[in-house]
CSV table of C-alpha atoms in Angstrom, one decimal:
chain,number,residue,atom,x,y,z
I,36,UNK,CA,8.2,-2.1,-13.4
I,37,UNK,CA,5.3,-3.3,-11.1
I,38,UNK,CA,4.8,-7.1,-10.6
I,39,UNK,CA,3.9,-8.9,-8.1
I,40,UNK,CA,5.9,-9.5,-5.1
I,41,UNK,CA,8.3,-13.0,-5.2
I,42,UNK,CA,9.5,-14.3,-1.8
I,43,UNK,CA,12.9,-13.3,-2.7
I,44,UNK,CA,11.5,-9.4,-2.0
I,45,UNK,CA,10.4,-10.3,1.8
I,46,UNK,CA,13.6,-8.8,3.1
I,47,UNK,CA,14.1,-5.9,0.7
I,48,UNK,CA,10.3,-5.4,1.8
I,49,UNK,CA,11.0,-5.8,5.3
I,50,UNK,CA,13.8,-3.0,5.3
I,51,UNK,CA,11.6,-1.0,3.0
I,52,UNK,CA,8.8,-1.2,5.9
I,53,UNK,CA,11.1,-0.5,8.6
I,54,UNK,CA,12.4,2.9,6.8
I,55,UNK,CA,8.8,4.3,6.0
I,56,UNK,CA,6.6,3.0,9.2
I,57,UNK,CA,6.9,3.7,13.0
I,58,UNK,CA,5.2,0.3,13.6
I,59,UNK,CA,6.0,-1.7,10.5
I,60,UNK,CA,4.7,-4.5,9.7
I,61,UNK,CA,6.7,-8.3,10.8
I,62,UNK,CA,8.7,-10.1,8.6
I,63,UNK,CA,6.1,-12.8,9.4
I,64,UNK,CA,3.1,-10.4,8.6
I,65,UNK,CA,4.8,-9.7,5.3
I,66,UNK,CA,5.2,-13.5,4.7
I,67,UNK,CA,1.4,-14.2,5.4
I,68,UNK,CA,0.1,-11.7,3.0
I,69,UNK,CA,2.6,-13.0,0.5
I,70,UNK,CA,1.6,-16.9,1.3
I,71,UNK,CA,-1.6,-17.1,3.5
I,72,UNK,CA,-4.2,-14.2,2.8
I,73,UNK,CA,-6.3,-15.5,-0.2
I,74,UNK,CA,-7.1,-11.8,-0.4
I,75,UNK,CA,-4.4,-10.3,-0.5
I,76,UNK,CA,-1.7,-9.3,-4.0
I,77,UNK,CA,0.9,-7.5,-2.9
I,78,UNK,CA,3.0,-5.7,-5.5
I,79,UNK,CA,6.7,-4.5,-5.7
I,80,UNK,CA,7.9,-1.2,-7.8
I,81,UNK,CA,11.4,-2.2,-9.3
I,82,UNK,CA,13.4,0.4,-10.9
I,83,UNK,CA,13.9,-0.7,-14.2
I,84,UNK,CA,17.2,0.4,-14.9
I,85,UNK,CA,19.0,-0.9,-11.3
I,86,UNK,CA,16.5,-3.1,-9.9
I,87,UNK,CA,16.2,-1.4,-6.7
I,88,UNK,CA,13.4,-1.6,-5.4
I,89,UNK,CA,11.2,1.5,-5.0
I,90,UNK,CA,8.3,0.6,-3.0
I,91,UNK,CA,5.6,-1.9,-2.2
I,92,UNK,CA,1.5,-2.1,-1.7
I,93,UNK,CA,-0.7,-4.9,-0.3
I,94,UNK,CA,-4.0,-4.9,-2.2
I,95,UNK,CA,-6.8,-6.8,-0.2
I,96,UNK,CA,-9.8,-7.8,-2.7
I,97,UNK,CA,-12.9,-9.3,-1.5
I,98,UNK,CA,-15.7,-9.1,-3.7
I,99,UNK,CA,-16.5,-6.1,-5.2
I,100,UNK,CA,-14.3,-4.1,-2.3
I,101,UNK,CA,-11.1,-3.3,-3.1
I,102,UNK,CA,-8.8,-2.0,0.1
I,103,UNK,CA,-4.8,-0.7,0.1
I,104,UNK,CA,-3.6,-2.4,2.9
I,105,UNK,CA,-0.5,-0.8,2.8
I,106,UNK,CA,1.5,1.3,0.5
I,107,UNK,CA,5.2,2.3,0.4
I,108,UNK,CA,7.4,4.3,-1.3
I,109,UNK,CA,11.5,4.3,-0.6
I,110,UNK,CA,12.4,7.8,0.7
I,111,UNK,CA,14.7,8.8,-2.0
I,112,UNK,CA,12.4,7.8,-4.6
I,113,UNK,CA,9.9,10.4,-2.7
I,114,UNK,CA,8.0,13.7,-4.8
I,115,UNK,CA,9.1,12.2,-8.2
I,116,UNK,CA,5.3,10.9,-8.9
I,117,UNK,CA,6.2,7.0,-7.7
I,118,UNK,CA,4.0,7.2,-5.6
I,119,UNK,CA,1.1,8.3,-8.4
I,120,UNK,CA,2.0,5.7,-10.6
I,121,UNK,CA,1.7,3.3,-7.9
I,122,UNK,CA,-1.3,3.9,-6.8
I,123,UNK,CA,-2.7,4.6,-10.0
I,124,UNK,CA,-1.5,1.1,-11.2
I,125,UNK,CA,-3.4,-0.6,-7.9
I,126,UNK,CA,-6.6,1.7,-8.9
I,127,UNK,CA,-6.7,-0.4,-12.3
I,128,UNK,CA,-6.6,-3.6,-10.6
I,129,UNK,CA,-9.4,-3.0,-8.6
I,130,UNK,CA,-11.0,-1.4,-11.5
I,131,UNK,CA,-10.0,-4.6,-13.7
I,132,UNK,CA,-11.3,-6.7,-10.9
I,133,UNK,CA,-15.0,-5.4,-10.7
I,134,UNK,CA,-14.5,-3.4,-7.9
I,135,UNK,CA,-17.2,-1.0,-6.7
I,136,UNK,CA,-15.1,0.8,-3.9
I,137,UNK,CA,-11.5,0.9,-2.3
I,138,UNK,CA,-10.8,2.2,0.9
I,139,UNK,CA,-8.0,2.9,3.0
I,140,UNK,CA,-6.9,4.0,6.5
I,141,UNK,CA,-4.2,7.1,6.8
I,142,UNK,CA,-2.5,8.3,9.4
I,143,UNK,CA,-4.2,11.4,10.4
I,144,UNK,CA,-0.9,13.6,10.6
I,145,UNK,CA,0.0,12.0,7.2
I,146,UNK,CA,-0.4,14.9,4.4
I,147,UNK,CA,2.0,14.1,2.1
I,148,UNK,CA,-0.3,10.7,1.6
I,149,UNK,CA,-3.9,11.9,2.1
I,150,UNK,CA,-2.9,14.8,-0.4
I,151,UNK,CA,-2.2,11.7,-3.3
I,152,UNK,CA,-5.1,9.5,-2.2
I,153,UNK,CA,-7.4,13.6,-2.7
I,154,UNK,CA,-5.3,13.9,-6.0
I,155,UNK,CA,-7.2,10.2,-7.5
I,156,UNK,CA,-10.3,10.8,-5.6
I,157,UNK,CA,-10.2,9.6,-2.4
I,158,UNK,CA,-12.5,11.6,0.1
I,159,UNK,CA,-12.7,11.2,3.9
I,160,UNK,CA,-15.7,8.5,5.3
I,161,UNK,CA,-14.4,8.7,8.8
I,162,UNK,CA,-12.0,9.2,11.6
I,163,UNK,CA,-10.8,5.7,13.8
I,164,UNK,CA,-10.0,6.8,16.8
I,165,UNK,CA,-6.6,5.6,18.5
I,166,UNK,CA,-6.3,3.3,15.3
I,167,UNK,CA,-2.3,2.4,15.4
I,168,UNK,CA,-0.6,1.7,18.5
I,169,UNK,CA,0.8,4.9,19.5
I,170,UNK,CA,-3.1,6.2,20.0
I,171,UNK,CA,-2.6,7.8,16.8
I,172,UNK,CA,-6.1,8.4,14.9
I,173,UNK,CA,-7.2,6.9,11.0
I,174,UNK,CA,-8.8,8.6,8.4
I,175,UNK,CA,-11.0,6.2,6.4
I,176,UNK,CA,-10.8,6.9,2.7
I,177,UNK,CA,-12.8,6.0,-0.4
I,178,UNK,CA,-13.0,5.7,-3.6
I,179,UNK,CA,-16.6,4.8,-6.0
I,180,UNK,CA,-15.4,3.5,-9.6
């Protein structure tokens, strides 16, 4: 089940961030796109039958852009297509919302990820150099509906 996240996730969330990220995202980060960024929806994946939770994605929508802040899936839950049908669920929002585009940033030595985002679509706009804090490089990545 996907539904959007309750402030009873944040620290499931949190840990969640911690596992997948090298710089997660703050527990106070997590709250403001929760409570404070009129832009932002962010979205848990709850296994239905345990209710653990299997990942996460912030979806920033401002106008007709659409943009995946952040996306998440729970390592054990990893190359069983959760990560498809999470993605493809925040491509219908957008979709549902109007959206002409949605974009994204990737870790350049991410593969596993920029081979999903290929598999819906998404094509390379352009590199950010030095975009996360170990000087790592960005792909920019888009999608037209």
């Amino acid at each position: 089940m996907i539904r959007t996240m309750r402030l009873e996730d944040l620290e499931q969330v949190e840990a969640l961030e911690q596992q997948c990220f090298s710089d997660p995202w703050t527990l106070d980060s997590l709250r403001y796109e929760l409570e404070g960024n009129p832009f932002s929806t962010p979205y848990v994946f709850i296994d239905d039958q345990d209710q653990t939770m299997i990942g996460y994605a912030h979806l920033w929508i401002t106008f007709e852009q659409a943009q995946l802040a952040n996306i998440a899936i729970a390592p054990q839950y990893r190359k069983q297509n959760k990560g498809s049908i999470l993605l493809k669920h925040l491509i219908e929002i957008a979709c549902a919302q109007e959206c002409e585009t949605m974009t994204l940033e990737v870790r350049k030595s991410n593969q596993a990820a920029i081979a999903l985002y290929e598999k819906f679509g998404f094509s390379p706009i352009n590199v950010v150099k030095r975009y996360y804090s170990d000087g790592e490089d960005a792909i920019l990545m888009g999608i037209g509906f």
